[in-house]
PDB file of C-alpha atoms in Angstrom:
ATOM      1  CA  MET T  95      -0.111  -0.081  -0.107  1.00 74.00           C
ATOM      2  CA  LEU T  96       1.451   3.252  -0.869  1.00 78.00           C
ATOM      3  CA  HIS T  97       1.000   6.281   1.352  1.00 81.00           C
ATOM      4  CA  LYS T  98       1.320   9.995   0.811  1.00 82.00           C
ATOM      5  CA  ASN T  99       4.130  11.193  -0.990  1.00 84.00           C
ATOM      6  CA  GLU T 100       5.616   7.782  -1.657  1.00 87.00           C
ATOM      7  CA  ILE T 101       6.937   6.689  -5.115  1.00 89.00           C
ATOM      8  CA  LEU T 102       6.474   3.312  -6.697  1.00 90.00           C
ATOM      9  CA  ILE T 103       9.007   2.400  -9.389  1.00 90.00           C
ATOM     10  CA  VAL T 104       7.845  -0.744 -11.490  1.00 88.00           C
ATOM     11  CA  PRO T 105      10.370  -2.455 -13.854  1.00 86.00           C
ATOM     12  CA  PRO T 106       9.297  -2.691 -17.245  1.00 84.00           C
ATOM     13  CA  PHE T 107       6.774  -5.589 -18.179  1.00 83.00           C
ATOM     14  CA  THR T 108       5.823  -5.905 -14.506  1.00 85.00           C
ATOM     15  CA  LYS T 109       2.132  -7.171 -14.089  1.00 83.00           C
ATOM     16  CA  MET T 110       0.483  -4.939 -11.692  1.00 78.00           C
ATOM     17  CA  VAL T 111      -2.748  -6.105  -9.805  1.00 77.00           C
ATOM     18  CA  GLY T 112      -4.708  -3.742  -7.587  1.00 70.00           C
ATOM     19  CA  TYR T 113      -6.257  -5.241  -4.395  1.00 71.00           C
ATOM     20  CA  GLN T 114      -7.817  -2.114  -2.526  1.00 74.00           C
ATOM     21  CA  LYS T 115     -10.105   0.700  -3.514  1.00 76.00           C
ATOM     22  CA  SER T 116      -8.607   3.890  -3.117  1.00 74.00           C
ATOM     23  CA  THR T 117     -10.482   7.315  -2.723  1.00 75.00           C
ATOM     24  CA  ASP T 118      -9.814  10.844  -2.419  1.00 75.00           C
ATOM     25  CA  ILE T 119      -6.277  10.703  -3.989  1.00 77.00           C
ATOM     26  CA  ASP T 120      -4.159  12.296  -6.488  1.00 80.00           C
ATOM     27  CA  PHE T 121      -1.393  10.722  -8.262  1.00 83.00           C
ATOM     28  CA  TYR T 122       1.083  11.057 -11.359  1.00 84.00           C
ATOM     29  CA  TRP T 123       2.318   8.012 -13.503  1.00 85.00           C
ATOM     30  CA  LEU T 124       5.176   8.242 -16.194  1.00 86.00           C
ATOM     31  CA  HIS T 125       5.996   5.518 -18.448  1.00 84.00           C
ATOM     32  CA  PHE T 126       9.695   5.283 -19.649  1.00 83.00           C
ATOM     33  CA  PHE T 127      12.462   3.013 -20.716  1.00 82.00           C
ATOM     34  CA  SER T 128      16.338   3.664 -19.796  1.00 82.00           C
ATOM     35  CA  GLN T 129      18.861   3.440 -22.377  1.00 79.00           C
ATOM     36  CA  GLN T 130      20.506   0.652 -20.377  1.00 79.00           C
ATOM     37  CA  PRO T 131      18.953  -2.737 -19.180  1.00 81.00           C
ATOM     38  CA  GLU T 132      17.544  -1.997 -15.879  1.00 83.00           C
ATOM     39  CA  GLN T 133      18.865  -4.457 -13.029  1.00 85.00           C
ATOM     40  CA  LEU T 134      17.179  -5.459  -9.731  1.00 86.00           C
ATOM     41  CA  LEU T 135      19.581  -5.535  -6.632  1.00 86.00           C
ATOM     42  CA  ASN T 136      18.340  -7.513  -3.732  1.00 85.00           C
ATOM     43  CA  VAL T 137      20.178  -5.439  -1.259  1.00 81.00           C
ATOM     44  CA  GLN T 138      19.614  -3.279   1.875  1.00 75.00           C
ATOM     45  CA  ALA T 139      19.791   0.386   1.297  1.00 75.00           C
ATOM     46  CA  GLN T 140      22.263   0.801   4.323  1.00 68.00           C
ATOM     47  CA  ASP T 141      24.419  -1.688   2.592  1.00 73.00           C
ATOM     48  CA  LEU T 142      24.333   0.105  -0.824  1.00 79.00           C
ATOM     49  CA  PHE T 143      24.842   3.453   0.800  1.00 74.00           C
ATOM     50  CA  PRO T 144      28.730   3.362   0.866  1.00 74.00           C
ATOM     51  CA  ARG T 145      28.816   2.470  -2.712  1.00 77.00           C
ATOM     52  CA  VAL T 146      26.567   5.442  -3.556  1.00 77.00           C
ATOM     53  CA  GLN T 147      29.137   7.705  -1.718  1.00 68.00           C
ATOM     54  CA  THR T 148      31.891   6.590  -3.681  1.00 69.00           C
ATOM     55  CA  LYS T 149      29.998   7.025  -6.698  1.00 61.00           C
ATOM     56  CA  ASP T 150      29.592  10.481  -5.977  1.00 56.00           C
ATOM     57  CA  THR T 151      33.087  11.359  -6.619  1.00 50.00           C
ATOM     58  CA  ASP T 152      33.332   9.042  -9.694  1.00 52.00           C
ATOM     59  CA  HIS T 153      31.670  11.102 -12.436  1.00 49.00           C
ATOM     60  CA  THR T 154      32.271   8.307 -14.941  1.00 51.00           C
ATOM     61  CA  ASP T 155      29.604   6.208 -13.211  1.00 60.00           C
ATOM     62  CA  LYS T 156      26.281   7.034 -14.678  1.00 69.00           C
ATOM     63  CA  GLU T 157      24.173   4.434 -12.735  1.00 81.00           C
ATOM     64  CA  LEU T 158      21.108   5.625 -10.461  1.00 86.00           C
ATOM     65  CA  TYR T 159      19.976   3.515  -7.665  1.00 88.00           C
ATOM     66  CA  LEU T 160      16.522   3.714  -6.237  1.00 89.00           C
ATOM     67  CA  PRO T 161      14.339   1.688  -4.151  1.00 88.00           C
ATOM     68  CA  LEU T 162      11.197   0.401  -5.651  1.00 89.00           C
ATOM     69  CA  VAL T 163       9.093   2.174  -2.998  1.00 89.00           C
ATOM     70  CA  PHE T 164      10.275   5.262  -1.087  1.00 85.00           C
ATOM     71  CA  LYS T 165       9.028   8.437   0.474  1.00 83.00           C
ATOM     72  CA  LEU T 166       9.982  12.011  -0.736  1.00 82.00           C
ATOM     73  CA  VAL T 167      11.542  14.140   1.837  1.00 73.00           C
ATOM     74  CA  ASP T 168      10.321  17.244  -0.085  1.00 73.00           C
ATOM     75  CA  ALA T 169       7.784  16.794  -2.887  1.00 79.00           C
ATOM     76  CA  ASP T 170       7.533  20.431  -4.216  1.00 78.00           C
ATOM     77  CA  GLN T 171      10.275  20.408  -6.749  1.00 79.00           C
ATOM     78  CA  THR T 172       9.332  16.992  -7.948  1.00 85.00           C
ATOM     79  CA  THR T 173       5.805  18.281  -8.696  1.00 84.00           C
ATOM     80  CA  ILE T 174       7.038  21.078 -10.525  1.00 83.00           C
ATOM     81  CA  LEU T 175       8.887  18.944 -12.787  1.00 84.00           C
ATOM     82  CA  ILE T 176       6.219  16.579 -13.364  1.00 86.00           C
ATOM     83  CA  HIS T 177       4.028  19.402 -14.122  1.00 84.00           C
ATOM     84  CA  GLN T 178       6.553  20.263 -16.672  1.00 83.00           C
ATOM     85  CA  ILE T 179       6.632  17.195 -18.397  1.00 84.00           C
ATOM     86  CA  LEU T 180       2.799  17.229 -18.662  1.00 82.00           C
ATOM     87  CA  SER T 181       2.513  20.496 -20.010  1.00 81.00           C
ATOM     88  CA  ILE T 182       4.597  19.462 -23.048  1.00 77.00           C
ATOM     89  CA  HIS T 183       2.458  18.851 -26.071  1.00 66.00           C
ATOM     90  CA  ASN T 184       2.450  15.484 -28.186  1.00 62.00           C
ATOM     91  CA  GLU T 185       4.295  16.624 -31.257  1.00 59.00           C
ATOM     92  CA  LEU T 186       7.252  14.563 -32.527  1.00 56.00           C
ATOM     93  CA  SER T 187       9.589  17.705 -32.153  1.00 56.00           C
ATOM     94  CA  PHE T 188       8.890  17.634 -28.442  1.00 59.00           C
ATOM     95  CA  ILE T 189       9.901  13.992 -27.623  1.00 66.00           C
ATOM     96  CA  GLU T 190      13.587  14.839 -27.025  1.00 78.00           C
ATOM     97  CA  GLU T 191      12.603  17.750 -24.467  1.00 80.00           C
ATOM     98  CA  ARG T 192      10.580  15.122 -22.577  1.00 80.00           C
ATOM     99  CA  ASP T 193      13.326  12.823 -22.415  1.00 84.00           C
ATOM    100  CA  TYR T 194      15.680  15.490 -20.809  1.00 85.00           C
ATOM    101  CA  LEU T 195      12.934  16.372 -18.097  1.00 86.00           C
ATOM    102  CA  VAL T 196      12.304  12.706 -17.419  1.00 88.00           C
ATOM    103  CA  SER T 197      16.128  12.282 -16.865  1.00 88.00           C
ATOM    104  CA  ALA T 198      16.420  15.339 -14.589  1.00 88.00           C
ATOM    105  CA  LEU T 199      13.214  13.974 -12.793  1.00 90.00           C
ATOM    106  CA  LEU T 200      15.164  10.820 -12.073  1.00 89.00           C
ATOM    107  CA  ILE T 201      18.377  12.739 -11.158  1.00 88.00           C
ATOM    108  CA  GLN T 202      16.358  14.658  -8.723  1.00 87.00           C
ATOM    109  CA  LEU T 203      14.958  11.622  -7.123  1.00 89.00           C
ATOM    110  CA  TYR T 204      18.028  10.039  -6.755  1.00 88.00           C
ATOM    111  CA  ASN T 205      19.946  12.941  -5.183  1.00 84.00           C
ATOM    112  CA  THR T 206      16.985  13.521  -2.873  1.00 81.00           C
ATOM    113  CA  TYR T 207      16.841   9.789  -1.497  1.00 83.00           C
ATOM    114  CA  TRP T 208      20.351   9.560  -1.072  1.00 82.00           C
ATOM    115  CA  HIS T 209      21.438  12.704   0.372  1.00 74.00           C
ATOM    116  CA  ASN T 210      18.676  12.335   3.073  1.00 71.00           C
ATOM    117  CA  PHE T 211      19.369   8.669   3.617  1.00 69.00           C
ATOM    118  CA  ASP T 212      21.907   9.179   6.478  1.00 57.00           C
ATOM    119  CA  SER T 213      20.381  12.377   7.969  1.00 54.00           C
ATOM    120  CA  ASP T 214      19.324  12.686  11.512  1.00 52.00           C
ATOM    121  CA  ASN T 215      16.438  14.250  13.446  1.00 62.00           C
ATOM    122  CA  GLU T 216      17.079  17.662  11.494  1.00 71.00           C
ATOM    123  CA  SER T 217      14.975  16.243   8.521  1.00 73.00           C
ATOM    124  CA  SER T 218      12.197  15.949  11.146  1.00 75.00           C
ATOM    125  CA  ARG T 219      12.995  19.246  12.547  1.00 79.00           C
ATOM    126  CA  ILE T 220      12.629  21.089   9.244  1.00 84.00           C
ATOM    127  CA  ASP T 221       9.301  19.241   8.351  1.00 84.00           C
ATOM    128  CA  ASN T 222       7.892  20.850  11.626  1.00 85.00           C
ATOM    129  CA  VAL T 223       9.247  24.271  10.487  1.00 89.00           C
ATOM    130  CA  LYS T 224       7.762  23.833   7.081  1.00 90.00           C
ATOM    131  CA  GLU T 225       4.141  23.051   8.545  1.00 88.00           C
ATOM    132  CA  TRP T 226       4.439  25.937  10.642  1.00 90.00           C
ATOM    133  CA  ILE T 227       5.321  28.309   7.780  1.00 92.00           C
ATOM    134  CA  ARG T 228       2.236  26.967   5.940  1.00 90.00           C
ATOM    135  CA  ALA T 229       0.094  27.367   8.939  1.00 90.00           C
ATOM    136  CA  ASN T 230       1.262  30.887   9.540  1.00 91.00           C
ATOM    137  CA  ILE T 231       1.606  32.107   5.722  1.00 91.00           C
ATOM    138  CA  THR T 232      -1.263  34.606   6.028  1.00 89.00           C
ATOM    139  CA  ASN T 233       1.221  36.648   8.282  1.00 89.00           C
ATOM    140  CA  ASP T 234       3.747  39.011   6.855  1.00 88.00           C
ATOM    141  CA  LEU T 235       6.652  36.338   7.937  1.00 91.00           C
ATOM    142  CA  THR T 236      10.186  37.164   7.858  1.00 91.00           C
ATOM    143  CA  VAL T 237      13.126  34.704   8.369  1.00 92.00           C
ATOM    144  CA  ALA T 238      14.053  36.504  11.745  1.00 92.00           C
ATOM    145  CA  GLU T 239      10.446  35.772  12.957  1.00 92.00           C
ATOM    146  CA  ILE T 240      10.365  32.174  11.689  1.00 91.00           C
ATOM    147  CA  ALA T 241      13.831  31.397  13.372  1.00 89.00           C
ATOM    148  CA  ASP T 242      12.444  32.907  16.573  1.00 87.00           C
ATOM    149  CA  LYS T 243       9.332  31.004  16.603  1.00 86.00           C
ATOM    150  CA  VAL T 244      10.746  27.682  16.242  1.00 82.00           C
ATOM    151  CA  HIS T 245      13.865  28.745  18.648  1.00 80.00           C
ATOM    152  CA  LEU T 246      16.607  28.412  15.985  1.00 81.00           C
ATOM    153  CA  ASN T 247      19.491  30.884  14.922  1.00 86.00           C
ATOM    154  CA  PRO T 248      18.483  32.319  11.509  1.00 89.00           C
ATOM    155  CA  ASP T 249      21.698  31.353   9.907  1.00 89.00           C
ATOM    156  CA  TYR T 250      21.505  27.851  11.216  1.00 86.00           C
ATOM    157  CA  LEU T 251      17.774  27.653  10.102  1.00 89.00           C
ATOM    158  CA  THR T 252      18.740  28.807   6.805  1.00 91.00           C
ATOM    159  CA  ARG T 253      21.687  26.158   6.402  1.00 88.00           C
ATOM    160  CA  LEU T 254      19.081  23.573   7.343  1.00 86.00           C
ATOM    161  CA  PHE T 255      16.827  24.693   4.665  1.00 89.00           C
ATOM    162  CA  LYS T 256      19.434  24.680   2.059  1.00 89.00           C
ATOM    163  CA  LYS T 257      20.428  21.111   3.189  1.00 85.00           C
ATOM    164  CA  TYR T 258      16.816  19.587   3.046  1.00 84.00           C
ATOM    165  CA  THR T 259      15.225  21.606   0.481  1.00 86.00           C
ATOM    166  CA  GLY T 260      17.968  23.250  -1.649  1.00 87.00           C
ATOM    167  CA  MET T 261      16.408  26.664  -0.751  1.00 90.00           C
ATOM    168  CA  SER T 262      17.078  29.203   1.649  1.00 92.00           C
ATOM    169  CA  THR T 263      14.385  30.041   4.280  1.00 92.00           C
ATOM    170  CA  LEU T 264      13.345  33.023   2.424  1.00 92.00           C
ATOM    171  CA  LYS T 265      13.290  31.333  -0.975  1.00 92.00           C
ATOM    172  CA  TYR T 266      11.205  28.417   0.479  1.00 92.00           C
ATOM    173  CA  LEU T 267       8.801  31.017   1.961  1.00 92.00           C
ATOM    174  CA  ASN T 268       8.367  32.561  -1.705  1.00 93.00           C
ATOM    175  CA  HIS T 269       8.098  29.260  -3.163  1.00 92.00           C
ATOM    176  CA  ILE T 270       5.098  28.396  -1.087  1.00 93.00           C
ATOM    177  CA  LYS T 271       3.423  31.570  -2.023  1.00 94.00           C
ATOM    178  CA  ILE T 272       4.075  30.996  -5.770  1.00 94.00           C
ATOM    179  CA  GLU T 273       2.737  27.447  -5.182  1.00 92.00           C
ATOM    180  CA  VAL T 274      -0.558  28.874  -4.218  1.00 93.00           C
ATOM    181  CA  ALA T 275      -0.413  31.150  -7.191  1.00 94.00           C
ATOM    182  CA  THR T 276      -0.080  28.236  -9.701  1.00 92.00           C
ATOM    183  CA  VAL T 277      -3.071  26.705  -8.264  1.00 90.00           C
ATOM    184  CA  LEU T 278      -4.905  30.002  -8.524  1.00 93.00           C
ATOM    185  CA  LEU T 279      -3.556  30.593 -12.117  1.00 92.00           C
ATOM    186  CA  ILE T 280      -4.815  27.197 -13.492  1.00 89.00           C
ATOM    187  CA  ARG T 281      -8.207  26.830 -11.356  1.00 88.00           C
ATOM    188  CA  THR T 282      -9.608  30.318 -11.255  1.00 89.00           C
ATOM    189  CA  GLU T 283     -10.150  33.224 -13.524  1.00 89.00           C
ATOM    190  CA  MET T 284      -8.812  35.621 -11.053  1.00 93.00           C
ATOM    191  CA  SER T 285      -6.958  38.548 -12.439  1.00 95.00           C
ATOM    192  CA  ILE T 286      -2.939  38.663 -12.035  1.00 95.00           C
ATOM    193  CA  LYS T 287      -3.494  41.313  -9.411  1.00 95.00           C
ATOM    194  CA  GLU T 288      -6.247  39.380  -7.465  1.00 95.00           C
ATOM    195  CA  ILE T 289      -3.856  36.262  -7.294  1.00 95.00           C
ATOM    196  CA  ALA T 290      -0.962  38.216  -6.153  1.00 95.00           C
ATOM    197  CA  TYR T 291      -2.725  39.504  -3.002  1.00 94.00           C
ATOM    198  CA  ASN T 292      -4.303  35.932  -2.642  1.00 94.00           C
ATOM    199  CA  SER T 293      -0.995  34.216  -2.724  1.00 94.00           C
ATOM    200  CA  TYR T 294       0.126  36.532   0.147  1.00 94.00           C
ATOM    201  CA  PHE T 295       2.178  39.034  -2.020  1.00 94.00           C
ATOM    202  CA  ASN T 296       1.794  42.736  -0.901  1.00 91.00           C
ATOM    203  CA  ASP T 297       2.947  44.057  -4.279  1.00 94.00           C
ATOM    204  CA  PRO T 298       1.669  42.463  -7.746  1.00 94.00           C
ATOM    205  CA  LYS T 299       5.047  43.724  -9.335  1.00 95.00           C
ATOM    206  CA  VAL T 300       6.947  41.808  -6.707  1.00 95.00           C
ATOM    207  CA  PHE T 301       4.855  38.941  -7.132  1.00 95.00           C
ATOM    208  CA  MET T 302       5.407  38.802 -10.944  1.00 95.00           C
ATOM    209  CA  ARG T 303       9.213  39.389 -10.569  1.00 95.00           C
ATOM    210  CA  LYS T 304       9.349  36.493  -8.104  1.00 95.00           C
ATOM    211  CA  PHE T 305       7.015  34.136 -10.071  1.00 95.00           C
ATOM    212  CA  LYS T 306       8.976  34.341 -13.278  1.00 94.00           C
ATOM    213  CA  ALA T 307      12.327  34.116 -11.322  1.00 93.00           C
ATOM    214  CA  GLU T 308      11.188  30.689 -10.040  1.00 91.00           C
ATOM    215  CA  MET T 309       8.996  29.255 -12.861  1.00 92.00           C
ATOM    216  CA  GLY T 310      10.540  30.730 -16.082  1.00 91.00           C
ATOM    217  CA  LEU T 311       7.479  32.346 -17.128  1.00 92.00           C
ATOM    218  CA  SER T 312       5.228  35.314 -16.269  1.00 95.00           C
ATOM    219  CA  PRO T 313       2.003  34.444 -14.471  1.00 95.00           C
ATOM    220  CA  SER T 314       0.185  34.941 -17.604  1.00 94.00           C
ATOM    221  CA  GLU T 315       2.510  32.740 -19.780  1.00 93.00           C
ATOM    222  CA  TYR T 316       2.110  30.027 -16.975  1.00 92.00           C
ATOM    223  CA  ARG T 317      -1.536  30.154 -17.129  1.00 90.00           C
ATOM    224  CA  LYS T 318      -1.529  29.953 -21.156  1.00 88.00           C
ATOM    225  CA  CYS T 319       0.745  27.056 -21.130  1.00 86.00           C
ATOM    226  CA  ASN T 320      -0.956  24.835 -18.301  1.00 80.00           C
ATOM    227  CA  ASN T 321      -4.497  25.307 -18.822  1.00 71.00           C
ATOM    228  CA  SER T 322      -4.743  21.978 -20.739  1.00 62.00           C
ATOM    229  CA  ILE T 323      -3.267  19.849 -17.808  1.00 59.00           C
ATOM    230  CA  HIS T 324      -5.878  17.107 -16.638  1.00 49.00           C
ATOM    231  CA  LEU T 325      -6.068  16.793 -13.098  1.00 53.00           C
ATOM    232  CA  ASN T 326      -7.088  13.388 -11.705  1.00 49.00           C
ATOM    233  CA  ASN T 327      -9.088  14.944  -8.812  1.00 51.00           C
ATOM    234  CA  PRO T 328     -10.773  18.492  -8.840  1.00 55.00           C
ATOM    235  CA  HIS T 329      -9.831  19.144  -5.162  1.00 59.00           C
ATOM    236  CA  VAL T 330      -7.095  20.980  -4.145  1.00 63.00           C
ATOM    237  CA  ASP T 331      -4.146  19.543  -2.030  1.00 68.00           C
ATOM    238  CA  PRO T 332      -4.763  20.714   1.336  1.00 66.00           C
ATOM    239  CA  GLN T 333      -1.160  21.146   2.143  1.00 74.00           C
ATOM    240  CA  ILE T 334      -1.150  24.096  -0.404  1.00 84.00           C
ATOM    241  CA  PRO T 335      -2.104  26.985   2.048  1.00 87.00           C
ATOM    242  CA  ILE T 336      -4.894  28.668  -0.283  1.00 87.00           C
ATOM    243  CA  PRO T 337      -7.261  31.034   1.439  1.00 84.00           C
ATOM    244  CA  LYS T 338     -10.242  28.853   2.583  1.00 81.00           C
ATOM    245  CA  ARG T 339     -13.023  30.901   1.022  1.00 78.00           C
ATOM    246  CA  ILE T 340     -11.055  30.218  -2.399  1.00 84.00           C
ATOM    247  CA  ALA T 341     -10.205  26.868  -1.698  1.00 79.00           C
ATOM    248  CA  ASP T 342     -13.848  25.863  -0.863  1.00 75.00           C
ATOM    249  CA  SER T 343     -15.094  27.119  -4.382  1.00 74.00           C
ATOM    250  CA  ILE T 344     -12.435  25.312  -6.276  1.00 73.00           C
ATOM    251  CA  ASP T 345     -13.291  22.241  -4.540  1.00 60.00           C
ATOM    252  CA  TYR T 346     -16.595  22.413  -6.324  1.00 50.00           C
ATOM    253  CA  ILE T 347     -15.201  22.860  -9.830  1.00 46.00           C
ATOM    254  CA  PRO T 348     -17.034  20.099 -11.758  1.00 47.00           C
ATOM    255  CA  GLU T 349     -14.630  17.256 -13.244  1.00 44.00           C
ATOM    256  CA  ASN T 350     -15.286  16.632 -16.800  1.00 42.00           C
ATOM    257  CA  GLY T 351     -17.836  19.503 -17.084  1.00 42.00           C
ATOM    258  CA  SER T 352     -20.565  17.639 -15.306  1.00 45.00           C
ATOM    259  CA  LEU T 353     -22.236  19.295 -12.374  1.00 39.00           C
ATOM    260  CA  PRO T 354     -22.711  17.529  -8.909  1.00 42.00           C
ATOM    261  CA  GLU T 355     -26.279  16.539  -8.268  1.00 45.00           C
ATOM    262  CA  THR T 356     -26.464  19.370  -5.644  1.00 38.00           C
ATOM    263  CA  LEU T 357     -25.898  21.897  -8.413  1.00 36.00           C
ATOM    264  CA  GLN T 358     -27.940  20.702 -10.782  1.00 39.00           C
ATOM    265  CA  PRO T 359     -30.793  23.076 -12.252  1.00 35.00           C
TER     266      PRO T 359
END
């Protein structure tokens, strides 16, 4: 059974059989083949870890080692990469771009898994800080305030964030706001100015600058490029701190164009 933020890697031509009905879930799935034959290793992760450490200094080794089932420490960057893959159109000229993005996804999964494999309770501590940020995102948070609330030195807090998320504390804070904005851009018809304020930015110009710096597209360009992505579930991930009044309305967006019975004329 898979749990929240877990990844399942299925070797090619493996028969899969479901045994339990799942409800209220969102998931992504990708089909791909590697250029080299895959090999299953019947070893424990802790036994393979020394080999991975050695491999990090050997740039001629192009092998990636991943368990068949594992949990993402930070799913945000992975979700962004998956959305980029999904947004590519089906024309033949875009196949090579999709291959590069899938390779980048696998490399990120590899780095995330092994770089956090030998971590201590710092990982759990950062998870708690991230949850606190999400719960208090409506306030005008600063790095100093976040550090004070979680009883950490601001510089040490930033080092932890860079270690476990690849971002500074401030960049992570802006990333959460932009995560809200991406949902509102795709799932609502709000103006860019309205989205800026509902994504907890005080200045729409700052919002547009920060958004393009992280996403590589302006908010309008992002909306145009991603409006064709099909979502498995019309409900918004509750971890994304969207203002409640807006999240409630988004949750009632009908799937496949059909109205719920309670909204039928």
